Amino acid sequence: MRYILSLFLVFSCFLDAQNNYPQDYFSKPLDIPLILSGTFAELRSNHFHSGLDIKTQHRTGLKVKASARGFVSRIKVAHYGYGKALYITHPNGYTTVYAHLQKFSPVIEAYVKERQYQKESYEIELFPKAEDLPILKDTLVAYSGNSGGSGGPHLHFEIRDKQERPMNPMLFGIHTKDTSNPVIKSVYAYPLGQNSFINASNTKQKLRLTPLKNGDYSVESIQAIGNIGFAIDTYDRQDLAANSNGVYNIQTIINGSKNFEIDFNRFSFDETKHINQLIDYEHFSTKKQRIQKLFRKNNPLSLFKSTLNDGVIKIEDSTYSIYKIRVADYKNNESWVTIHIKGVKNNIVKPKEEKVTPYFIKANQTTNLKEGVVSVDFYKDTFYDDFYLDFEVKNDTLKLHKDVKAAKKNFTITYDVSKYSNEDKNKLYIARLVGYKDYMSYTYTKRKNHLLIASTKKLGTYALAMDSLKPTVSAVNFKSKQWLSKYRFLKVKIDDEGSGISNYRATINGKWILMEYDYKTKTLTHDFNDGVITDTKNNLKVIVTDNVGNNSTFETLFYRK
């Protein structure tokens, strides 16, 4: 009875903490059932998900309404990321965000387009004054879409606090039906040190997981000694969707006492990069599975709550311990994992041998490496941990370890290209070799005299690549000299097989026109409703430039009344 009471006390405070936010202030932004494809703080590539992804019934163009009274405080239109995004600041200090939009409401759309034409740029960021675009609760502000980095039609919705930190919208009463317990896919055990062992091994162990009839899980008993930790692969599902979503809270208990907790209710954008230290980054890089460590090592994330010894468990010889993991969703559906640990000292085991190279990276120091025409600069605190680095240069190819170490910030790779002709220098860029076919992926490259400089967070293999191919440009929905009087849109396809598209510019009869770029379909689209085309005979000119400066010019005539 005492053990059950202690477990209750472990997470009872977590239940109360959810009620400290206004519950009736914000309404849902769509007039359809709230079904989610993504939850708050889900583990994503290099970041935590900062809001709710609301399904839009596989459609675009649904009416998006303001969740509360306020004013439009920021508008951003970009090719990537959030695409078309709207920010509304409310009198209570919170800000709601609506992203991947198709278009804005007529008043906001006119406000944005006027400034896009003034700037002659599709991509734009605006900060209206409070009196410019006031908004009432439940009024139309936009239409849902699939713009930016969206993988399908949906509305990305956020609530941020006064410090611009995203918060879980469910804290404010925006809920969806969820009666299912979280799913545990796998559990791993880690020896944390040369003198720590699990089942007579000094390497990570995947443990055999057994689902129980009551929905919980048991794990095979293990023998261990020294400092150990665990990691878990888990997800949650809501009732109305089959998506594998993030969980809300994870706690661990050792012999009845809590020793670790992480609570996904708020984070800052400055810290979201530390997700790569929360997960087993090497495991993700090699197996594409995100397993979350239940111990804290060199990680400043604010998501961590009270921890005992940073979640590390010390196992002594001839002891017996019970380790429990509690995984919960926001609706407090929970799943438990139980692991029995026997402390056994085994004298015949050998520690894992670490590969030693001439290049040892100390995380708290700056390291400069140079070989041949290549130099690499790691600045202080680039990495979380010290490690031996593989570093090798052959001709113009740089082997810089494998992408198994998470980086906090960018390091630089510099190539001396003095041996190349001036013509060739202008066509070179630094590429990262990706996949088993070593596809050359463009890494943003700066030119400084005879040097090419790239800034990146990813280890791996890099090489000099040359791009002498011009981008391609072609008409999509019209032909040369065609009458387009009844057309609403003008569409052009652009592509580049080398370094990728850098920028484009479109004019009609010498006057700049707004063309929206969708990189997913490689399409530029102009809306004739902009009203800037007034002549009958029109000369369309599109100039497209790639990342090394190759450019193509596409010109054609069309007619319109």
XYZ file of C-alpha atoms in Angstrom:
561
model
C 0.000 0.000 0.000
C 2.872 2.352 0.831
C 4.480 1.646 -2.580
C 1.228 2.467 -4.424
C 0.867 5.695 -2.429
C 4.401 6.778 -3.354
C 3.677 6.217 -7.040
C 0.536 8.338 -6.707
C 2.511 11.179 -5.160
C 5.069 10.944 -7.969
C 2.647 12.120 -10.630
C -0.256 13.778 -8.766
C 1.456 17.183 -9.001
C 1.714 16.682 -12.758
C -2.081 16.375 -12.960
C -2.678 19.636 -11.083
C -0.130 21.587 -13.147
C -2.268 21.389 -16.279
C -5.011 23.672 -14.909
C -3.119 26.969 -14.543
C -4.092 28.357 -17.959
C -7.285 30.037 -19.238
C -9.613 27.293 -20.478
C -12.270 29.285 -22.372
C -10.222 32.091 -23.892
C -9.051 30.413 -27.114
C -11.361 28.619 -29.518
C -10.311 26.086 -32.122
C -9.304 27.764 -35.424
C -11.324 25.512 -37.765
C -15.057 24.703 -37.856
C -14.478 20.986 -38.303
C -13.855 18.150 -35.826
C -10.411 18.548 -34.284
C -8.332 15.647 -35.568
C -4.559 15.817 -35.264
C -1.752 14.592 -37.459
C 0.844 16.043 -35.088
C 0.943 16.918 -31.385
C 2.943 19.452 -29.413
C 6.661 18.781 -28.846
C 6.742 15.690 -31.018
C 10.261 14.588 -31.820
C 11.058 15.921 -35.295
C 14.284 16.284 -37.281
C 16.501 18.735 -35.374
C 13.568 20.280 -33.492
C 10.523 19.733 -31.321
C 7.183 20.293 -33.022
C 5.966 23.681 -31.780
C 2.203 23.294 -32.146
C -0.702 21.127 -33.203
C -1.052 19.892 -36.772
C -4.794 19.889 -37.448
C -6.087 17.708 -40.274
C -8.100 19.537 -42.946
C -9.878 16.526 -44.454
C -7.222 16.157 -47.196
C -8.269 19.572 -48.554
C -6.948 23.099 -48.790
C -9.009 26.268 -48.596
C -10.828 25.684 -45.291
C -11.670 28.866 -43.386
C -9.188 29.631 -40.611
C -10.606 31.749 -37.784
C -8.916 33.783 -35.093
C -8.893 31.879 -31.804
C -9.329 35.098 -29.810
C -9.515 38.867 -30.145
C -6.267 40.674 -30.924
C -4.269 42.147 -33.792
C -2.051 40.760 -36.533
C 1.446 41.371 -35.194
C 3.523 39.461 -37.726
C 3.112 38.031 -41.217
C 5.745 35.878 -42.857
C 5.713 34.438 -46.376
C 8.520 32.006 -47.223
C 9.254 29.259 -49.707
C 10.170 26.816 -46.953
C 9.405 26.344 -43.246
C 5.988 27.669 -42.287
C 5.228 28.879 -45.818
C 2.516 31.501 -45.365
C 2.148 32.211 -41.648
C 0.071 34.613 -39.579
C 0.704 35.731 -35.981
C -2.035 37.284 -33.820
C -1.174 38.897 -30.482
C -3.950 38.881 -27.871
C -4.718 41.207 -24.928
C -3.793 38.504 -22.403
C -0.207 38.464 -23.718
C -0.328 35.237 -25.681
C 0.192 34.958 -29.439
C -1.477 32.436 -31.735
C 0.201 31.251 -34.923
C -1.436 29.850 -38.071
C 0.928 28.304 -40.635
C 1.154 26.487 -44.003
C -1.706 28.686 -45.203
C -3.037 28.796 -48.746
C -3.795 32.517 -48.575
C -4.873 35.198 -46.127
C -8.318 36.741 -45.728
C -9.052 39.457 -48.360
C -8.042 42.418 -46.164
C -4.828 40.790 -44.964
C -4.054 39.434 -48.452
C -4.320 42.940 -49.926
C -2.089 44.318 -47.136
C 0.571 41.679 -47.874
C 0.477 41.898 -51.675
C 0.819 45.661 -51.658
C 4.086 45.284 -49.769
C 5.287 42.339 -51.865
C 4.918 44.499 -54.974
C 6.662 47.391 -53.261
C 9.573 45.172 -52.310
C 9.389 43.130 -55.538
C 9.704 39.929 -53.535
C 7.419 36.966 -52.859
C 9.229 36.193 -49.607
C 8.473 38.875 -47.049
C 8.212 39.434 -43.308
C 5.958 42.170 -41.916
C 5.256 43.525 -38.442
C 1.984 45.482 -38.593
C 1.107 47.983 -35.875
C -1.697 47.170 -33.466
C -4.080 49.525 -35.264
C -3.315 48.216 -38.772
C -5.056 44.843 -38.680
C -7.279 44.444 -35.588
C -8.991 41.063 -35.310
C -12.132 39.879 -33.506
C -12.526 36.371 -32.139
C -13.785 33.784 -34.655
C -13.352 36.129 -37.647
C -11.862 34.823 -40.873
C -8.108 35.433 -41.066
C -6.899 32.921 -43.666
C -7.537 29.728 -45.613
C -5.783 26.449 -44.806
C -3.182 25.196 -47.223
C -0.028 23.195 -47.825
C 2.588 25.933 -48.225
C 6.199 25.830 -47.100
C 7.618 22.618 -45.680
C 4.233 20.995 -45.174
C 4.012 17.331 -46.112
C 0.277 17.488 -46.883
C -2.749 19.768 -46.380
C -3.169 20.745 -42.728
C -3.189 23.732 -40.384
C -0.244 24.208 -38.042
C -1.542 26.010 -34.929
C 0.484 27.401 -32.019
C 0.030 29.327 -28.799
C 3.087 31.251 -27.578
C 3.664 33.076 -24.317
C 5.043 36.613 -23.860
C 8.605 35.328 -24.312
C 7.633 33.786 -27.688
C 7.937 30.298 -26.220
C 5.544 27.795 -27.817
C 3.182 26.081 -25.378
C 0.982 23.031 -25.658
C -2.421 24.346 -26.887
C -4.117 21.550 -24.949
C -3.188 23.424 -21.781
C -5.739 26.040 -22.889
C -8.645 23.657 -23.415
C -8.108 22.862 -27.098
C -8.531 19.105 -26.985
C -9.199 16.115 -29.198
C -10.714 12.774 -28.255
C -8.105 10.398 -26.864
C -8.921 7.258 -24.873
C -5.932 5.155 -25.955
C -2.849 4.438 -23.881
C 0.547 5.372 -25.341
C 2.366 2.607 -27.213
C 5.836 1.418 -26.166
C 7.736 0.137 -29.188
C 11.103 -0.662 -27.638
C 13.299 -0.201 -24.574
C 17.090 0.020 -24.479
C 19.589 -0.166 -21.611
C 22.898 1.752 -21.596
C 26.073 1.096 -19.585
C 27.256 4.607 -18.720
C 30.984 4.239 -18.266
C 33.884 1.861 -18.817
C 33.145 0.061 -15.539
C 29.430 -0.361 -16.159
C 27.939 -3.505 -17.661
C 24.520 -4.861 -18.611
C 24.147 -8.587 -19.149
C 27.951 -8.869 -19.189
C 28.255 -6.278 -21.958
C 29.606 -2.756 -22.041
C 27.448 -1.817 -25.055
C 23.852 -0.661 -25.473
C 21.300 -3.463 -25.164
C 17.858 -3.754 -26.733
C 15.630 -5.418 -24.168
C 12.901 -7.928 -24.901
C 9.559 -6.158 -24.406
C 6.359 -8.066 -23.566
C 2.892 -6.433 -23.734
C 0.615 -7.407 -20.863
C -3.147 -7.930 -20.975
C -3.804 -4.786 -18.929
C -2.020 -2.609 -21.513
C 1.246 -2.289 -19.605
C 4.584 -3.884 -20.468
C 7.177 -6.050 -18.833
C 10.799 -6.292 -19.846
C 13.186 -9.189 -19.420
C 15.138 -9.084 -16.175
C 18.676 -7.813 -16.568
C 21.925 -8.202 -14.686
C 23.931 -5.022 -14.294
C 26.672 -3.267 -12.398
C 27.744 0.386 -12.234
C 25.962 3.415 -13.676
C 23.277 2.577 -16.198
C 20.451 4.368 -18.007
C 17.501 3.540 -20.210
C 15.900 4.845 -23.395
C 12.462 4.337 -24.858
C 10.758 4.462 -28.252
C 7.158 5.483 -27.660
C 4.227 7.247 -29.318
C 0.589 8.124 -28.707
C -2.557 7.863 -30.838
C -5.760 9.855 -30.690
C -9.078 8.077 -31.255
C -9.920 9.629 -34.627
C -6.558 9.258 -36.372
C -3.974 6.567 -37.035
C -0.980 8.922 -36.768
C 1.844 8.091 -34.394
C 2.041 11.253 -32.283
C 4.176 12.485 -29.416
C 3.484 11.784 -25.760
C 3.032 14.384 -23.026
C 4.926 13.187 -19.959
C 7.497 10.511 -19.114
C 8.555 9.618 -15.583
C 10.818 6.924 -14.212
C 10.794 5.424 -10.727
C 13.537 3.355 -9.112
C 12.501 1.351 -6.055
C 9.510 3.627 -5.473
C 11.363 6.956 -5.816
C 11.157 9.174 -8.889
C 14.517 9.700 -10.569
C 13.592 11.303 -13.897
C 10.792 13.321 -15.519
C 10.313 15.148 -18.794
C 7.189 17.195 -19.418
C 6.292 18.375 -22.921
C 4.305 21.540 -22.182
C 6.614 24.418 -23.205
C 10.048 25.077 -24.678
C 11.971 27.902 -26.343
C 13.169 27.985 -29.935
C 16.710 28.608 -28.709
C 16.802 25.207 -27.025
C 14.923 23.061 -29.553
C 18.232 22.034 -31.167
C 19.034 20.043 -28.019
C 16.562 17.406 -29.168
C 19.578 15.724 -30.786
C 21.088 15.210 -27.339
C 17.782 13.992 -25.897
C 17.500 11.234 -28.487
C 20.180 8.670 -29.230
C 21.517 10.596 -32.220
C 23.728 7.809 -33.520
C 20.784 5.393 -33.403
C 18.633 7.844 -35.336
C 21.344 8.551 -37.891
C 21.943 4.865 -38.626
C 18.489 3.319 -38.088
C 16.119 6.299 -38.560
C 14.418 5.589 -35.217
C 14.151 8.215 -32.476
C 14.701 6.607 -29.090
C 14.537 9.021 -26.187
C 17.080 8.804 -23.427
C 15.672 8.687 -19.891
C 18.814 10.164 -18.411
C 20.305 13.613 -18.773
C 23.836 14.188 -20.017
C 25.156 17.638 -20.988
C 21.683 18.737 -22.001
C 20.277 22.144 -20.908
C 16.680 21.463 -22.035
C 14.047 23.142 -19.858
C 11.668 20.237 -20.535
C 13.391 18.249 -17.802
C 11.688 18.369 -14.421
C 13.127 17.208 -11.109
C 15.673 14.453 -11.669
C 17.688 12.355 -9.262
C 21.296 11.942 -10.363
C 20.172 13.074 -13.846
C 18.194 9.865 -14.252
C 21.325 7.710 -13.977
C 20.898 4.571 -11.872
C 23.773 3.192 -9.834
C 23.617 -0.587 -9.494
C 25.763 -2.277 -6.856
C 26.710 -5.918 -6.559
C 24.242 -8.296 -4.859
C 21.318 -5.837 -5.015
C 17.830 -6.116 -6.481
C 15.971 -3.139 -7.945
C 12.682 -2.445 -9.704
C 12.733 0.237 -12.382
C 9.454 1.586 -13.731
C 8.690 3.880 -16.661
C 5.399 5.758 -16.838
C 4.411 7.228 -20.221
C 1.298 9.439 -20.369
C -0.582 11.479 -22.956
C -2.321 14.761 -22.192
C -5.581 12.988 -21.316
C -3.643 11.057 -18.678
C -3.928 7.728 -20.459
C -0.838 5.912 -19.292
C 1.361 2.918 -19.979
C 3.817 1.398 -17.540
C 7.007 -0.555 -18.168
C 8.569 -2.646 -15.384
C 12.199 -3.808 -15.420
C 13.797 -6.012 -12.748
C 17.515 -5.355 -12.233
C 19.856 -7.702 -10.392
C 23.227 -6.327 -9.353
C 25.834 -8.847 -10.491
C 29.554 -8.216 -10.758
C 31.052 -10.292 -13.547
C 34.839 -10.432 -13.589
C 35.232 -11.852 -17.090
C 33.593 -9.085 -19.067
C 35.651 -6.632 -21.114
C 34.864 -2.961 -21.679
C 33.969 -1.751 -25.162
C 37.063 -0.792 -27.141
C 36.982 2.787 -28.387
C 38.447 3.538 -31.806
C 41.433 5.840 -31.315
C 42.466 8.325 -34.017
C 45.068 11.127 -34.060
C 42.266 13.667 -33.772
C 40.628 14.020 -30.364
C 37.872 16.604 -30.144
C 37.408 18.279 -26.774
C 33.933 19.779 -26.604
C 35.036 22.789 -24.532
C 37.920 23.753 -26.822
C 38.370 25.106 -30.336
C 39.923 22.631 -32.787
C 41.438 23.491 -36.182
C 42.257 20.713 -38.646
C 44.000 21.027 -41.998
C 45.126 18.600 -44.652
C 45.902 19.403 -48.265
C 43.474 22.012 -49.602
C 40.870 21.424 -46.857
C 40.582 22.888 -43.371
C 37.896 22.340 -40.738
C 37.208 24.618 -37.775
C 35.298 23.351 -34.744
C 34.571 26.157 -32.317
C 34.247 25.822 -28.568
C 31.052 23.984 -27.548
C 30.301 22.748 -31.053
C 29.682 19.247 -29.656
C 28.200 17.908 -26.422
C 30.892 15.303 -25.729
C 34.578 14.603 -26.315
C 35.357 11.999 -28.974
C 37.959 10.677 -31.394
C 37.309 12.019 -34.891
C 37.938 10.362 -38.244
C 39.536 12.995 -40.479
C 40.947 12.252 -43.906
C 41.369 14.175 -47.165
C 41.855 12.495 -50.530
C 42.022 14.799 -53.528
C 38.916 16.995 -53.118
C 37.007 14.586 -50.868
C 36.834 15.138 -47.116
C 35.963 12.271 -44.795
C 34.811 13.917 -41.594
C 33.716 11.081 -39.348
C 30.198 9.647 -39.716
C 27.080 11.629 -38.891
C 26.727 9.985 -35.481
C 27.630 12.910 -33.200
C 25.095 15.651 -32.519
C 26.347 19.219 -32.895
C 25.061 22.224 -30.930
C 26.150 24.748 -33.520
C 27.728 25.039 -36.939
C 31.353 24.360 -37.796
C 33.080 25.493 -40.995
C 34.675 23.601 -43.870
C 37.040 25.555 -46.132
C 38.431 24.532 -49.505
C 41.337 26.295 -51.207
C 40.461 26.249 -54.921
C 43.519 28.195 -56.177
C 44.410 25.403 -58.603
C 41.189 25.872 -60.567
C 40.709 28.346 -63.371
C 38.654 31.445 -62.665
C 35.863 30.092 -64.848
C 35.741 26.788 -62.963
C 35.998 28.463 -59.551
C 32.672 30.171 -60.154
C 30.976 26.829 -60.832
C 32.270 25.008 -57.739
C 30.428 24.406 -54.488
C 30.828 22.227 -51.405
C 28.516 19.207 -51.367
C 27.723 16.629 -48.726
C 27.619 13.073 -50.076
C 24.285 11.543 -49.076
C 22.931 7.991 -49.289
C 24.496 4.826 -50.631
C 24.766 6.417 -54.093
C 26.677 9.428 -52.664
C 24.211 11.970 -54.004
C 25.801 15.422 -53.968
C 23.650 17.623 -51.739
C 24.375 21.341 -51.931
C 25.756 22.888 -48.738
C 25.409 26.656 -48.591
C 28.791 27.877 -49.874
C 30.345 31.312 -49.594
C 33.133 32.530 -51.879
C 36.003 34.592 -50.547
C 38.791 35.153 -53.057
C 40.238 31.666 -53.721
C 38.392 30.049 -50.807
C 35.043 28.235 -50.639
C 33.527 28.163 -47.152
C 30.593 26.063 -45.949
C 28.894 26.170 -42.563
C 27.144 23.014 -41.329
C 26.132 20.979 -38.276
C 26.498 17.592 -39.942
C 29.525 15.369 -39.934
C 29.986 13.033 -42.871
C 31.709 13.023 -46.265
C 32.087 16.215 -48.280
C 33.487 16.953 -51.709
C 33.911 19.726 -54.233
C 31.187 19.624 -56.861
C 30.935 21.502 -60.125
C 27.694 22.806 -61.599
C 27.870 24.067 -65.174
C 24.230 23.315 -65.993
C 21.717 26.107 -66.334
C 18.297 25.876 -64.660
C 15.403 24.796 -66.850
C 12.266 26.910 -67.331
C 9.099 25.883 -69.179
C 5.450 26.894 -69.449
C 2.962 24.663 -67.621
C -0.602 25.722 -68.468
C -0.198 27.807 -71.627
C 1.586 28.004 -74.974
C 3.401 30.812 -76.707
C 1.107 33.473 -78.247
C -1.959 31.906 -76.607
C -4.976 33.943 -75.497
C -5.356 33.660 -71.710
C -8.383 35.907 -71.159
C -10.288 33.247 -69.214
C -7.321 32.021 -67.192
C -7.026 32.763 -63.460
C -3.420 31.585 -63.096
C -0.208 31.657 -65.098
C 2.129 28.734 -64.268
C 5.776 28.107 -65.080
C 7.948 25.161 -64.029
C 11.544 25.745 -62.922
C 14.177 23.163 -62.008
C 17.914 22.712 -61.548
C 19.842 19.433 -61.557
C 22.995 20.739 -59.925
C 23.315 23.114 -56.994
C 19.590 23.970 -56.854
C 17.478 27.088 -57.378
C 18.716 30.232 -55.640
C 16.332 32.922 -56.903
C 14.023 33.940 -59.712
C 12.523 37.117 -61.156
C 9.474 37.441 -63.397
C 8.333 40.473 -65.382
C 5.595 41.236 -67.886
C 6.337 44.028 -70.337
C 9.240 44.972 -68.082
C 7.091 45.263 -64.933
C 7.752 42.940 -61.970
C 4.976 40.459 -61.190
C 4.390 38.368 -58.098
C 4.936 34.662 -58.701
C 4.545 32.197 -55.855
C 7.188 29.451 -55.772
C 6.193 25.973 -54.592
C 9.434 23.989 -54.352
C 7.514 20.727 -53.878
C 5.979 20.990 -57.354
C 8.786 23.197 -58.763
C 6.140 25.635 -59.952
C 5.888 29.426 -60.169
C 2.304 30.719 -60.162
C 0.964 34.209 -60.909
C -2.617 35.172 -60.015
C -4.152 37.399 -62.711
C -6.497 38.741 -60.001
C -3.561 40.803 -58.768
C -4.680 43.212 -61.489
C -1.200 44.304 -62.569
C -1.510 42.979 -66.130
C -3.605 45.440 -68.130
C -2.207 45.184 -71.676
C -3.522 42.928 -74.422
C -0.123 41.863 -75.718
C 2.179 40.655 -72.957
C 5.824 39.664 -72.966
C 6.582 37.304 -70.059
C 10.222 37.123 -68.986
C 11.425 34.773 -66.234
C 15.057 34.709 -65.102
C 16.082 31.792 -62.851
C 19.480 31.549 -61.125
C 21.003 28.556 -59.359
C 23.275 28.539 -56.298
C 26.514 28.972 -58.263
C 25.198 31.723 -60.526
C 24.149 29.832 -63.651
C 21.018 31.466 -64.998
C 18.394 30.867 -67.639
C 16.023 33.331 -69.273
C 12.610 32.234 -70.497
C 10.616 34.606 -72.706
C 7.276 34.184 -74.410
C 4.224 36.146 -75.567
C 0.622 35.722 -74.519
C -2.518 37.760 -75.058
C -5.253 38.741 -72.651
C -8.347 40.966 -72.674
